[in-house]
Tab-separated table of C-alpha atoms in Angstrom:
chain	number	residue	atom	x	y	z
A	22	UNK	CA	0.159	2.199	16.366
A	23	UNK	CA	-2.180	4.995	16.543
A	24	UNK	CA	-1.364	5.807	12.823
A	25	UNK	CA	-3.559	2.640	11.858
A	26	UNK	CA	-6.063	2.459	15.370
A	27	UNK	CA	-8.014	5.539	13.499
A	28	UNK	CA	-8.397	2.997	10.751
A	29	UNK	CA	-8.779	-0.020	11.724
A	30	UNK	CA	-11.952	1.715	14.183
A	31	UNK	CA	-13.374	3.171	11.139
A	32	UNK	CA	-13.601	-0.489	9.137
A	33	UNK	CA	-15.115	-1.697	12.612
A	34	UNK	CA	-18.483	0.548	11.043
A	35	UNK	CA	-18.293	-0.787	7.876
A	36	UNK	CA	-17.360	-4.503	9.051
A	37	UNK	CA	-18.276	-6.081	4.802
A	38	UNK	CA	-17.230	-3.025	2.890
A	39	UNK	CA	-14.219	-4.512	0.123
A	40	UNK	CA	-13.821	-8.185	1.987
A	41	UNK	CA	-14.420	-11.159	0.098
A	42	UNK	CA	-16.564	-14.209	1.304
A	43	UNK	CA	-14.059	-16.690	2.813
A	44	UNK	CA	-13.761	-18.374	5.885
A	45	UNK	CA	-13.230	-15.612	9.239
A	46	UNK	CA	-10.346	-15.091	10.712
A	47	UNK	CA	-10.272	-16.613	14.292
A	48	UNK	CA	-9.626	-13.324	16.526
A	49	UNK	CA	-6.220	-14.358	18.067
A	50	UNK	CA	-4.712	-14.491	14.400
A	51	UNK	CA	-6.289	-11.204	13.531
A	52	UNK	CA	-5.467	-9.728	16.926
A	53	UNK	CA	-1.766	-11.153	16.186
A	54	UNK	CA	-1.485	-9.159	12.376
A	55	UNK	CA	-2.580	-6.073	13.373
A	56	UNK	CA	-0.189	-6.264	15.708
A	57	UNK	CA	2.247	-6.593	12.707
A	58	UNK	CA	1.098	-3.444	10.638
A	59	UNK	CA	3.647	-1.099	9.833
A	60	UNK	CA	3.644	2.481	9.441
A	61	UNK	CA	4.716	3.741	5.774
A	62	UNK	CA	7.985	4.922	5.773
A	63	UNK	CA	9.803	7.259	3.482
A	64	UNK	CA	8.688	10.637	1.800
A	65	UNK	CA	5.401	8.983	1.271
A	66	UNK	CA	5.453	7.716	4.730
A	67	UNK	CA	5.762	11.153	6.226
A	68	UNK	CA	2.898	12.811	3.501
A	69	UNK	CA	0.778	9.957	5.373
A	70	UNK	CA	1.154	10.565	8.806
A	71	UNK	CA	0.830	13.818	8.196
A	72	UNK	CA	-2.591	14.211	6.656
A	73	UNK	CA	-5.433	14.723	8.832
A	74	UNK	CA	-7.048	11.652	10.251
A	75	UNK	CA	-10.007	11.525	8.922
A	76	UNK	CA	-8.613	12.216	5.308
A	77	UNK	CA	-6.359	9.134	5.813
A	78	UNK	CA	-9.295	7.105	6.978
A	79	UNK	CA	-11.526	8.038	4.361
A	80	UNK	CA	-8.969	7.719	1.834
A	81	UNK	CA	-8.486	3.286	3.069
A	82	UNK	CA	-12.032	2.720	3.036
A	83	UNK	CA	-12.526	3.781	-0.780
A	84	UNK	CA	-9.417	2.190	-1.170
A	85	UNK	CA	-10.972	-0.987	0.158
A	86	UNK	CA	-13.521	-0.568	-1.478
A	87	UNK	CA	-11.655	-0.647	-4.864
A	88	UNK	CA	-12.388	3.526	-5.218
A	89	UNK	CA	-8.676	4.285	-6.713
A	90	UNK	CA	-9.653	8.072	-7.935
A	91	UNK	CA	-7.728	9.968	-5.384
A	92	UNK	CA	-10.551	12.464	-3.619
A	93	UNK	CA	-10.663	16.416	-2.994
A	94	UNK	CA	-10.087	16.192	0.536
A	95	UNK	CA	-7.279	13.794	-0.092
A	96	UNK	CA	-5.918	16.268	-3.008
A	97	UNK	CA	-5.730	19.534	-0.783
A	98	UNK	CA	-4.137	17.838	2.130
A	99	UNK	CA	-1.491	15.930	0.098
A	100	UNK	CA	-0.902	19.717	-1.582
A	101	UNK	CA	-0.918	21.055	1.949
A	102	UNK	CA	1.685	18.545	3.658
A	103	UNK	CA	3.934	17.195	0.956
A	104	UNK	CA	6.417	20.681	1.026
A	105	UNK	CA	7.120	19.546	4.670
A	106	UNK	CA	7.879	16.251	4.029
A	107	UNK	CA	9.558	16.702	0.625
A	108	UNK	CA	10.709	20.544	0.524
A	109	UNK	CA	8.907	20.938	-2.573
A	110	UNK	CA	5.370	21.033	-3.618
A	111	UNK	CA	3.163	18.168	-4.838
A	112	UNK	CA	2.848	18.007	-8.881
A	113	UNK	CA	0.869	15.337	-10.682
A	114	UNK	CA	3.960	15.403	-13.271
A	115	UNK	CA	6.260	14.535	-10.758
A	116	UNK	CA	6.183	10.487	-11.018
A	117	UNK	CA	8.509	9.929	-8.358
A	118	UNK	CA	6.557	12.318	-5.500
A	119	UNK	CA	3.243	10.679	-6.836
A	120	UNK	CA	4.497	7.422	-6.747
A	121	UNK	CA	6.108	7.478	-2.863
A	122	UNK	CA	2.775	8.808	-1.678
A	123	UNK	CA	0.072	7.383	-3.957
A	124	UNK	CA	2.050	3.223	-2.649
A	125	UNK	CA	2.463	4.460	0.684
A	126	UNK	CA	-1.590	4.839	0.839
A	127	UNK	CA	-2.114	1.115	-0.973
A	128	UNK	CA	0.108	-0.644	0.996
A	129	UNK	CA	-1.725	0.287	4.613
A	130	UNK	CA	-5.169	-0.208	2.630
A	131	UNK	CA	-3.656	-3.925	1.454
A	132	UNK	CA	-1.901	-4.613	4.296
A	133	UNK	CA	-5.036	-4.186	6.711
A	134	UNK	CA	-7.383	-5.827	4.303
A	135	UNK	CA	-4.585	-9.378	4.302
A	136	UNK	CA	-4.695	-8.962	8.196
A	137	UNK	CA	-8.216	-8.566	8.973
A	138	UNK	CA	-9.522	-10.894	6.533
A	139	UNK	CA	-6.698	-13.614	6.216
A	140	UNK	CA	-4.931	-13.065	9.754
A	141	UNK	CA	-1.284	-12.678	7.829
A	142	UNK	CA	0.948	-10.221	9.414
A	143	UNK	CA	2.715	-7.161	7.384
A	144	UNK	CA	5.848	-9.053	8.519
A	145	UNK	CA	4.984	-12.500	6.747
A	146	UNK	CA	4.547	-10.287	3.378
A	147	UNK	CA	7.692	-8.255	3.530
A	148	UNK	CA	9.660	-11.737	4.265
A	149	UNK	CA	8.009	-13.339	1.236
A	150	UNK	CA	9.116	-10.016	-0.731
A	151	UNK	CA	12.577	-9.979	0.688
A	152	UNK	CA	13.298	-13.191	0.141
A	153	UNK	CA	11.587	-13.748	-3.816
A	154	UNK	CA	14.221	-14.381	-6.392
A	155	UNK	CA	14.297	-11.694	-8.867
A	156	UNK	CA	11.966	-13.592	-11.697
A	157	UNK	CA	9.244	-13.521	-9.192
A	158	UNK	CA	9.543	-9.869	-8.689
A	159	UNK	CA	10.617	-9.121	-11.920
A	160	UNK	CA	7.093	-8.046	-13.603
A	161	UNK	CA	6.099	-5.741	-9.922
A	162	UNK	CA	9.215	-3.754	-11.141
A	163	UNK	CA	8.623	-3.692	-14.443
A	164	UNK	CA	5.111	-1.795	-13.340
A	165	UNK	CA	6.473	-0.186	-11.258
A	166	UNK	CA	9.245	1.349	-13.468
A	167	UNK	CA	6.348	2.196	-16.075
A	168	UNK	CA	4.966	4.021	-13.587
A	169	UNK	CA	7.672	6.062	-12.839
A	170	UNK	CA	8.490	6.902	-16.174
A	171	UNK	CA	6.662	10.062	-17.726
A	172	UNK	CA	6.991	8.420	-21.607
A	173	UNK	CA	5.820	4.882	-20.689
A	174	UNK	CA	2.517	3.813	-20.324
A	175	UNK	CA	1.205	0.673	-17.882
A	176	UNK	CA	1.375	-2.138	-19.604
A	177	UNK	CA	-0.981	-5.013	-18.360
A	178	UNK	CA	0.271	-7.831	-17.055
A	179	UNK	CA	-0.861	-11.345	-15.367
A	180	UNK	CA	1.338	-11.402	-11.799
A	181	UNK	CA	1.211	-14.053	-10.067
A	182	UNK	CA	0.950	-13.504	-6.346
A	183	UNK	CA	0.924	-17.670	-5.751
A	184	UNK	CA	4.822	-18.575	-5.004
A	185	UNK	CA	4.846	-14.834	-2.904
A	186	UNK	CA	1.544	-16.062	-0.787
A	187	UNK	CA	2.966	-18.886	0.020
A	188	UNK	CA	6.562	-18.160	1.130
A	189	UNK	CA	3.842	-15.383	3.400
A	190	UNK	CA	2.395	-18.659	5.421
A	191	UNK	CA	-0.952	-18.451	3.139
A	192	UNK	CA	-3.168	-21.577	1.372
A	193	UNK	CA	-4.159	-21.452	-2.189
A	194	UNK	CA	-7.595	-21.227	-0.830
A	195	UNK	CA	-6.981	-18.220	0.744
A	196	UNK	CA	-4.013	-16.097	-1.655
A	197	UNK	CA	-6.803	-16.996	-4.321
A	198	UNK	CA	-9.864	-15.129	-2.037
A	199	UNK	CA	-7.541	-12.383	-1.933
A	200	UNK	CA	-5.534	-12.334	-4.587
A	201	UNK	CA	-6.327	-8.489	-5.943
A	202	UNK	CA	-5.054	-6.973	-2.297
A	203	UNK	CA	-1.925	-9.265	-2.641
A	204	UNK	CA	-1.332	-7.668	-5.799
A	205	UNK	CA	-2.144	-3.877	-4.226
A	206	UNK	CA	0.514	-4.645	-1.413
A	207	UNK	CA	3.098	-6.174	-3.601
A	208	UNK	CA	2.667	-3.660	-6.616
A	209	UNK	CA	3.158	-0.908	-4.960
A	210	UNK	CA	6.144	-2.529	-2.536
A	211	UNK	CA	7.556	-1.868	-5.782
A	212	UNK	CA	6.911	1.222	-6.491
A	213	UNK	CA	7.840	2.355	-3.069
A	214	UNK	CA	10.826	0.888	-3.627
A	215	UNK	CA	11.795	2.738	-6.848
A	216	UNK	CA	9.910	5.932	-5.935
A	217	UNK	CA	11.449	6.359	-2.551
A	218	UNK	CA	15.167	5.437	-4.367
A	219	UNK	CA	14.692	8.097	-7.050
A	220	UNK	CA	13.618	10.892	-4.562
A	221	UNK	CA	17.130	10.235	-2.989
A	222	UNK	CA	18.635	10.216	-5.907
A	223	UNK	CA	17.053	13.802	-6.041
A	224	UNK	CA	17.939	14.901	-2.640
A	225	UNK	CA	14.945	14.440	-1.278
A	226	UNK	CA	14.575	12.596	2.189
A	227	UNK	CA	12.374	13.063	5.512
A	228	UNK	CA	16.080	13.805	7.438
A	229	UNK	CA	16.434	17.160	5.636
């Protein structure tokens, strides 16, 4: 887990930056999610892991802290890594690139945020994904499609993270303290998911 040690030392100096006032964590249950985070996978997995370190640390804490404009340093080492992982370069036009690496980012940001503040594993949340009916995870996708596609536009919605928080092992008290990083993870879950499918579609995999 060194991919997310870098990290999770870095939010050790900034122990209140993006975490809402709820009840702590006992350490054990922390201790026991970290222990649950997942490396991204994928194309966007690979542009990840292959930034530099600090750039990927940097790049969580503004995400934490709700700072979604992607940052210069972030910019030129995306543009630097992304023909290795993709064998082609990184365009802002191409919705499918953008969208494998921009949710690979806002998952780990999400997915240490529900950990450290609520003690929920990254295995808890991809069980109450992979086992939502479709209706629940009907208006991610629809987001997520919108995203992908270069004549739509986002069009907001109200999702409701409750029934997905649950099935994850969480109160109301609690999905409702962090209810905007639930969204993050689940959003772009999404997104992943339909980026990471239309790159193959397109050839493109890490196992070129």
């Amino acid at each position: 887990m060194r991919w997310a040690g870098t990290i999770l030392a870095a939010l050790c100096l900034v122990p209140t930056i993006g975490f809402a006032a709820t009840e702590p964590v006992a350490e054990e249950a922390r201790n026991a999610a970290f222990s649950k985070l997942k490396a991204p996978g994928g194309v966007g997995g690979c542009v990840y892991a292959a930034v530099p370190v600090e750039v990927r640390r940097e790049t969580i804490i503004r995400l934490l802290a709700a700072e979604f404009e992607t940052a210069a340093p972030l910019k030129a080492a995306v543009a630097r890594v992304t023909p290795e992982c993709a064998g082609r370069a990184y365009d802002v036009q191409d919705h499918a690139l953008v969208g494998s690496v921009t949710s690979a980012f806002r998952k780990a940001a999400s997915a240490l945020y529900l950990a450290r503040q609520l003690g929920v594993g990254q295995d808890a949340l991809d069980y109450a994904w992979e086992t939502a009916p479709a209706s629940e995870k009907a208006s991610f996708y629809a987001i997520a499609d919108e995203f992908l596609d270069p004549e739509a536009s986002i069009t907001r919605r109200a999702l409701n993270t409750a029934a997905l928080a649950e099935r994850a092992g969480l109160d109301a008290q609690s999905a409702e303290s962090a209810a905007s990083f639930l969204r993050m993870y689940f959003v772009n879950v999404a997104v992943s998911e339909r980026a990471e499918t239309a790159l193959q579609r397109q050839g493109v995999t890490t196992d070129r």
